CSV table of C-alpha atoms and ligand atoms in Angstrom, one decimal:
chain,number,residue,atom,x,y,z
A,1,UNK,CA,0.0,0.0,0.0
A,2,UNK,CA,1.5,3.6,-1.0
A,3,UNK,CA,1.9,6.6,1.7
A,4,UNK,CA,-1.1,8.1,0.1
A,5,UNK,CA,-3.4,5.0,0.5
A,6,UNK,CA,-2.4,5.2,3.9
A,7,UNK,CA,-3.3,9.0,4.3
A,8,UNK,CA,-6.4,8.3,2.7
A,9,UNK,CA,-7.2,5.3,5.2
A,10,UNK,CA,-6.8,7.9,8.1
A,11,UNK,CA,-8.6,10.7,6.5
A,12,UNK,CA,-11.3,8.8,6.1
A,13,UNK,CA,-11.3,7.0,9.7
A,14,UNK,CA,-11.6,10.5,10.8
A,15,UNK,CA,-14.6,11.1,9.4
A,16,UNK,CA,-16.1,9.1,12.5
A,17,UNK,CA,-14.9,12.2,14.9
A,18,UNK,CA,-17.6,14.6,12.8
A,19,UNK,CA,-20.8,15.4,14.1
A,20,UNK,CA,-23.1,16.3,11.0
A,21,UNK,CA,-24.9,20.1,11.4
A,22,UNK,CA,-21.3,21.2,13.2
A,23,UNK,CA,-18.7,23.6,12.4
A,24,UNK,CA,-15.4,22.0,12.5
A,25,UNK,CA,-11.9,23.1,12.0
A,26,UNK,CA,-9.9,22.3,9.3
A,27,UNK,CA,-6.1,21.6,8.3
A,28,UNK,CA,-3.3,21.5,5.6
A,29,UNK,CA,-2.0,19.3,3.8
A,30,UNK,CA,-1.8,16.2,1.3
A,31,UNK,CA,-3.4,14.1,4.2
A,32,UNK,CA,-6.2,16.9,5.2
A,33,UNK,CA,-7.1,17.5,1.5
A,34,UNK,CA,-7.9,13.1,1.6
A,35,UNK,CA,-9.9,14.0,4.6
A,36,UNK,CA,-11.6,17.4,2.8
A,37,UNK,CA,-12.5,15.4,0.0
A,38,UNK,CA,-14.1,12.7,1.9
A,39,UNK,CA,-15.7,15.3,4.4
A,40,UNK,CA,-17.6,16.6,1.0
A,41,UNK,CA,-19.0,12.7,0.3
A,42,UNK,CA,-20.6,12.5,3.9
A,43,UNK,CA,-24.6,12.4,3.3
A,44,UNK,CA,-25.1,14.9,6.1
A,45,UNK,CA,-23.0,17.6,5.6
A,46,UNK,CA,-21.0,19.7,7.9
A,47,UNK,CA,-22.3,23.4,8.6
A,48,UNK,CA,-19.0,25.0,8.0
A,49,UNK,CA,-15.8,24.7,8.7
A,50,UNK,CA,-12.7,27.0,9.8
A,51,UNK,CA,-9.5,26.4,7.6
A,52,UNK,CA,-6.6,26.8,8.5
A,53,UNK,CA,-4.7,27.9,5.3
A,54,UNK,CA,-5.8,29.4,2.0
A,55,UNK,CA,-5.3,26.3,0.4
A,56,UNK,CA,-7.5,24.1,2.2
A,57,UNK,CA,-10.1,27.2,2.0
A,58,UNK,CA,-10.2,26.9,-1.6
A,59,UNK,CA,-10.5,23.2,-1.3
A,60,UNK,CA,-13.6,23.4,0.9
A,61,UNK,CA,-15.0,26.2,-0.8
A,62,UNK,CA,-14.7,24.1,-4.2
A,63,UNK,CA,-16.6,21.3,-2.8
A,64,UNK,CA,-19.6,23.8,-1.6
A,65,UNK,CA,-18.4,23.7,2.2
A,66,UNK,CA,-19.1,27.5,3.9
A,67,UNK,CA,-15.6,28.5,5.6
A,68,UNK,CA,-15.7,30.8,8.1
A,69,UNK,CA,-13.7,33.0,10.2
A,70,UNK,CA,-13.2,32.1,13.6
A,71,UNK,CA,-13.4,35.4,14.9
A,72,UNK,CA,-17.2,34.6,13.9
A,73,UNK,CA,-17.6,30.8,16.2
A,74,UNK,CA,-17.9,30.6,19.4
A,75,UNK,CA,-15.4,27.7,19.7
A,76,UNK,CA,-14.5,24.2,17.4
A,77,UNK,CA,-15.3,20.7,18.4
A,78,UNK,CA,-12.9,19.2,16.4
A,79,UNK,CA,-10.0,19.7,14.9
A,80,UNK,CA,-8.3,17.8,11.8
A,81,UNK,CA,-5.2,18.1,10.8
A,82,UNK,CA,-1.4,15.8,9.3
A,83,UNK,CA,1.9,15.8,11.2
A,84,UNK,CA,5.3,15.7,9.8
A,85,UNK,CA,6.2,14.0,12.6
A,86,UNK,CA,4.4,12.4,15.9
A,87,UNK,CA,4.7,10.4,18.8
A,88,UNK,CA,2.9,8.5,21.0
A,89,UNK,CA,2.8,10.8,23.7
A,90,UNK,CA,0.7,13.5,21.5
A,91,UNK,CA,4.1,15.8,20.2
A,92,UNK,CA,3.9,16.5,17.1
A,93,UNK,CA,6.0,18.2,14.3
A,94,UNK,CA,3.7,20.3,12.0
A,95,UNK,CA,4.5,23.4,9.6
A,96,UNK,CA,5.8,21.5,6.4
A,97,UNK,CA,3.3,22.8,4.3
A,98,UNK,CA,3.9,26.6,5.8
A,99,UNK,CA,1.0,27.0,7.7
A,100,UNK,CA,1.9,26.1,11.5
A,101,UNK,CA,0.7,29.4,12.9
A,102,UNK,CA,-3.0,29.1,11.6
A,103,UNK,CA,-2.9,25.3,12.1
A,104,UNK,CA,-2.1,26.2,16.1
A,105,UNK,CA,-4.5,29.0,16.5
A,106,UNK,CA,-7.5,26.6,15.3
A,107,UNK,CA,-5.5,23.7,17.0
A,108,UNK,CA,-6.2,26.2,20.0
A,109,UNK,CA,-9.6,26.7,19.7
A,110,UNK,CA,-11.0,23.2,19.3
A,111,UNK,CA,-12.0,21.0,21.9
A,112,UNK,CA,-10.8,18.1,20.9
A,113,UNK,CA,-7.9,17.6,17.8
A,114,UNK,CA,-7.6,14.9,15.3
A,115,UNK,CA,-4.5,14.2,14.1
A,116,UNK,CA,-4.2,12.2,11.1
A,117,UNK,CA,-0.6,10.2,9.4
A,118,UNK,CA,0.4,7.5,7.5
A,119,UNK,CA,2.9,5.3,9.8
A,120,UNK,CA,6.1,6.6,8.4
A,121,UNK,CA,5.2,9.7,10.5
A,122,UNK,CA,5.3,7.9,13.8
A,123,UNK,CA,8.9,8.5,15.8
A,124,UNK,CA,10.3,7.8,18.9
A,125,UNK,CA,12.1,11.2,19.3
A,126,UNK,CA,11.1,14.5,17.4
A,127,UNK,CA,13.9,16.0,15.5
A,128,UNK,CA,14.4,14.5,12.5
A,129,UNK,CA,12.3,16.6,9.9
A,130,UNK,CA,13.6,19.7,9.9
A,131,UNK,CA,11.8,22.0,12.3
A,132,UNK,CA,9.9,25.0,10.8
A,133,UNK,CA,9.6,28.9,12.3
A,134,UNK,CA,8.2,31.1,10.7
A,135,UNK,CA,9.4,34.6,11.5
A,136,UNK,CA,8.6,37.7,10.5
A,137,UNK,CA,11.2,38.8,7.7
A,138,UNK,CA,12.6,41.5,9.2
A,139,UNK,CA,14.2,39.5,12.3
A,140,UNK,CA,14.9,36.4,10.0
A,141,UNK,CA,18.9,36.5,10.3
A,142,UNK,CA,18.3,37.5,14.0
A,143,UNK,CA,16.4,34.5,15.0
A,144,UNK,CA,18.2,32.2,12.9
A,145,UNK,CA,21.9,33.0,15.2
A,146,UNK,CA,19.3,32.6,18.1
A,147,UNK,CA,18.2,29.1,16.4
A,148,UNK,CA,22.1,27.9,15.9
A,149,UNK,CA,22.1,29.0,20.1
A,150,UNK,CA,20.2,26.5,20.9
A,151,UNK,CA,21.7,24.0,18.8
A,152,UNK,CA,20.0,24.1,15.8
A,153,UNK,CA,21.1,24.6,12.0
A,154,UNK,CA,18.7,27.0,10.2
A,155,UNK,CA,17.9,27.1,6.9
A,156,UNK,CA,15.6,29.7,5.0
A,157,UNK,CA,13.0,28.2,3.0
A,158,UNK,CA,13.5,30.4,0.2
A,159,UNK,CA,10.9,31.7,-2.3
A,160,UNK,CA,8.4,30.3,0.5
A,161,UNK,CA,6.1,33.0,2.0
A,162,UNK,CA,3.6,31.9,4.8
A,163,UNK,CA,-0.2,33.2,4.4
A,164,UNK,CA,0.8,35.7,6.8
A,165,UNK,CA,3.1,37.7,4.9
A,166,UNK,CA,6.1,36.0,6.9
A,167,UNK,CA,9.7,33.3,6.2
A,168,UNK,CA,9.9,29.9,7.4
A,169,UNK,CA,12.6,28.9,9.3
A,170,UNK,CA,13.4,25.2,8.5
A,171,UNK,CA,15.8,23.9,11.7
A,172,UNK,CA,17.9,21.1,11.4
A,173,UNK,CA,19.9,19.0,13.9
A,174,UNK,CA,17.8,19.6,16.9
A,175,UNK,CA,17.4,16.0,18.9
A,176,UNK,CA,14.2,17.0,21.2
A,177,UNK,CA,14.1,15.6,23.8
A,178,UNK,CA,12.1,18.3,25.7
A,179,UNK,CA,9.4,19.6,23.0
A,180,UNK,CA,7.4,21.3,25.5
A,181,UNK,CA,10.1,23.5,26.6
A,182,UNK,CA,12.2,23.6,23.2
A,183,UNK,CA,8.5,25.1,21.8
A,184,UNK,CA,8.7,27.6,24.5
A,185,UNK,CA,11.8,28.5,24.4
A,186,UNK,CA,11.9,29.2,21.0
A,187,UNK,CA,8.6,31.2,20.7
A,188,UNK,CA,10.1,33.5,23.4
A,189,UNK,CA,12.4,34.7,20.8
A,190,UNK,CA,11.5,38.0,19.4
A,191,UNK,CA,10.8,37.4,15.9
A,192,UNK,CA,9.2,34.2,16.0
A,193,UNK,CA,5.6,34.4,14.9
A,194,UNK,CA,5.7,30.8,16.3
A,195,UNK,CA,7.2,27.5,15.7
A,196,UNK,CA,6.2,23.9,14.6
A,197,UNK,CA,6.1,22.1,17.9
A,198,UNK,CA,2.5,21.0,18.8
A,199,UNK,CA,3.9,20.0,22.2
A,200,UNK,CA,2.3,22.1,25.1
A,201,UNK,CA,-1.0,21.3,23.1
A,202,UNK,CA,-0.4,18.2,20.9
A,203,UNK,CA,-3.3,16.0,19.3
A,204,UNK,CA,-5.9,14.3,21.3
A,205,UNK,CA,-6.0,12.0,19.1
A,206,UNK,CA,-3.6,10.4,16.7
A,207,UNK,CA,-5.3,8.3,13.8
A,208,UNK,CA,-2.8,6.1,11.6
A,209,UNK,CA,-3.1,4.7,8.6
A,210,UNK,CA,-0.9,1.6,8.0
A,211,UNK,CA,-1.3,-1.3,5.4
A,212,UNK,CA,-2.7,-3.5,8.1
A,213,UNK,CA,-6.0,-0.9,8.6
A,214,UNK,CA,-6.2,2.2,11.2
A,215,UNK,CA,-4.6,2.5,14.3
A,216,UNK,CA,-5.6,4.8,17.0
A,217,UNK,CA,-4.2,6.3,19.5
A,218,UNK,CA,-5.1,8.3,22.6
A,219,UNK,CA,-2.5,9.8,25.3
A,220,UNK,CA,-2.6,7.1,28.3
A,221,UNK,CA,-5.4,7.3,30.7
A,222,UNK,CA,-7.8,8.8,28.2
B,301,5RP,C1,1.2,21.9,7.0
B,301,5RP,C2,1.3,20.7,8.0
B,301,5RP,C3,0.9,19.4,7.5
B,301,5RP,O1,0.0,18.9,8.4
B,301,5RP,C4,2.1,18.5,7.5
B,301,5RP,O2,3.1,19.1,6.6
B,301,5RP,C5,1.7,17.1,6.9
B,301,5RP,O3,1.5,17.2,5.5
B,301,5RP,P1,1.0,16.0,4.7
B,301,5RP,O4,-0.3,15.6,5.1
B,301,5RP,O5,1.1,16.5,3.3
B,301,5RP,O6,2.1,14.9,4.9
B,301,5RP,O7,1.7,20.9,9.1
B,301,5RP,O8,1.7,23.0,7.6
């Protein structure tokens, strides 16, 4: 089975997390836009959802779903969203497809969030895909000496610029083994608009597709 039938496996396991009539909120990705288009083939539809990136706007508007701004809800449900990287404690590495800042603010405001991989995106340790900041341009040599401080080898995603106007940061070398406070630590830099750590509020849920059918996985005790 190919990474993208696993994606789509998940995407569509997650369908099972979505109350019909409810406004959800809404990812990025190659894995989120399996799990937009399979949102659109549910027989009661959604009443709208919040997106977290331009992209996946357009995708839901093209399939007739009303996105809306969450300045305008009250409060998400449910969130759906890929990982780069995850592990079974709920840390996750997000940001590859530039839009880690939206992705956290609707991450934020839902009650309960979805996270949705093939199995190649399971890790023991974070660290190995390459970290992403994004940073507002100005300070984007400033945070990247901060970045090599902490032990990390920046490099700028050129020609990439984030729906908010701002530069990724894409940081390599950086063996976490404290994501909560490597996250903190780096969004304390002044600069950072924030980073790609979903640690101090990972997934709730962790939904993974894998040749052998979905696996699911909730932090222990839950
Ligand atoms: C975008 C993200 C994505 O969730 C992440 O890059 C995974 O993407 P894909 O589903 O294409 O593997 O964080 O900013």
């Amino acid at each position: 089975m190919s990474q993208d039938q696993q994606k789509q496996r998940a995407a569509a396991a997650a369908l099972e997390y979505i109350q019909p009539g409810t406004i959800i909120g809404v990812g990025t990705g190659s894995t989120v836009n399996f799990f937009i288009d399979a949102l659109a083939g549910m027989p009661s539809r959604i009443a709208g959802a919040v997106s977290s990136s331009e992209a996946s706007s357009r995708r839901l508007a093209g399939h007739g779903i009303p996105v809306l701004d969450l300045n305008s809800v009250a409060g998400l449900e449910v969130y759906v969203d890929g990982a780069d990287e995850a592990t079974r404690g709920m840390h996750l590495i997000k940001g590859g497809g530039a839009a880690l800042t939206r992705e956290k603010i609707v991450a934020a405001a839902a009650r309960t969030f979805v996270c949705i991989v093939d199995e190649a995106k399971l890790v023991e340790r974070l660290g190995k895909f390459p970290l992403p900041v994004e940073v507002i341009p100005m300070a984007r040599a400033y945070v990247a000496r901060e970045l090599a401080r902490l032990g990390g080898q920046p490099v700028w995603r050129q020609g990439t610029v984030t729906d908010n106007g701002c530069d990724i940061l894409d940081v390599r070398g950086l063996d976490i083994v404290d994501p909560v406070g490597l996250e903190r630590a780096i969004n304390q830099i002044p600069g950072v608009v924030t980073n790609g750590l979903f640690a101090q509020r990972g997934a709730d849920v962790l939904v993974i597709g894998t040749d052998a059918g979905v696996q699911t996985l909730r932090p222990s005790g839950h």
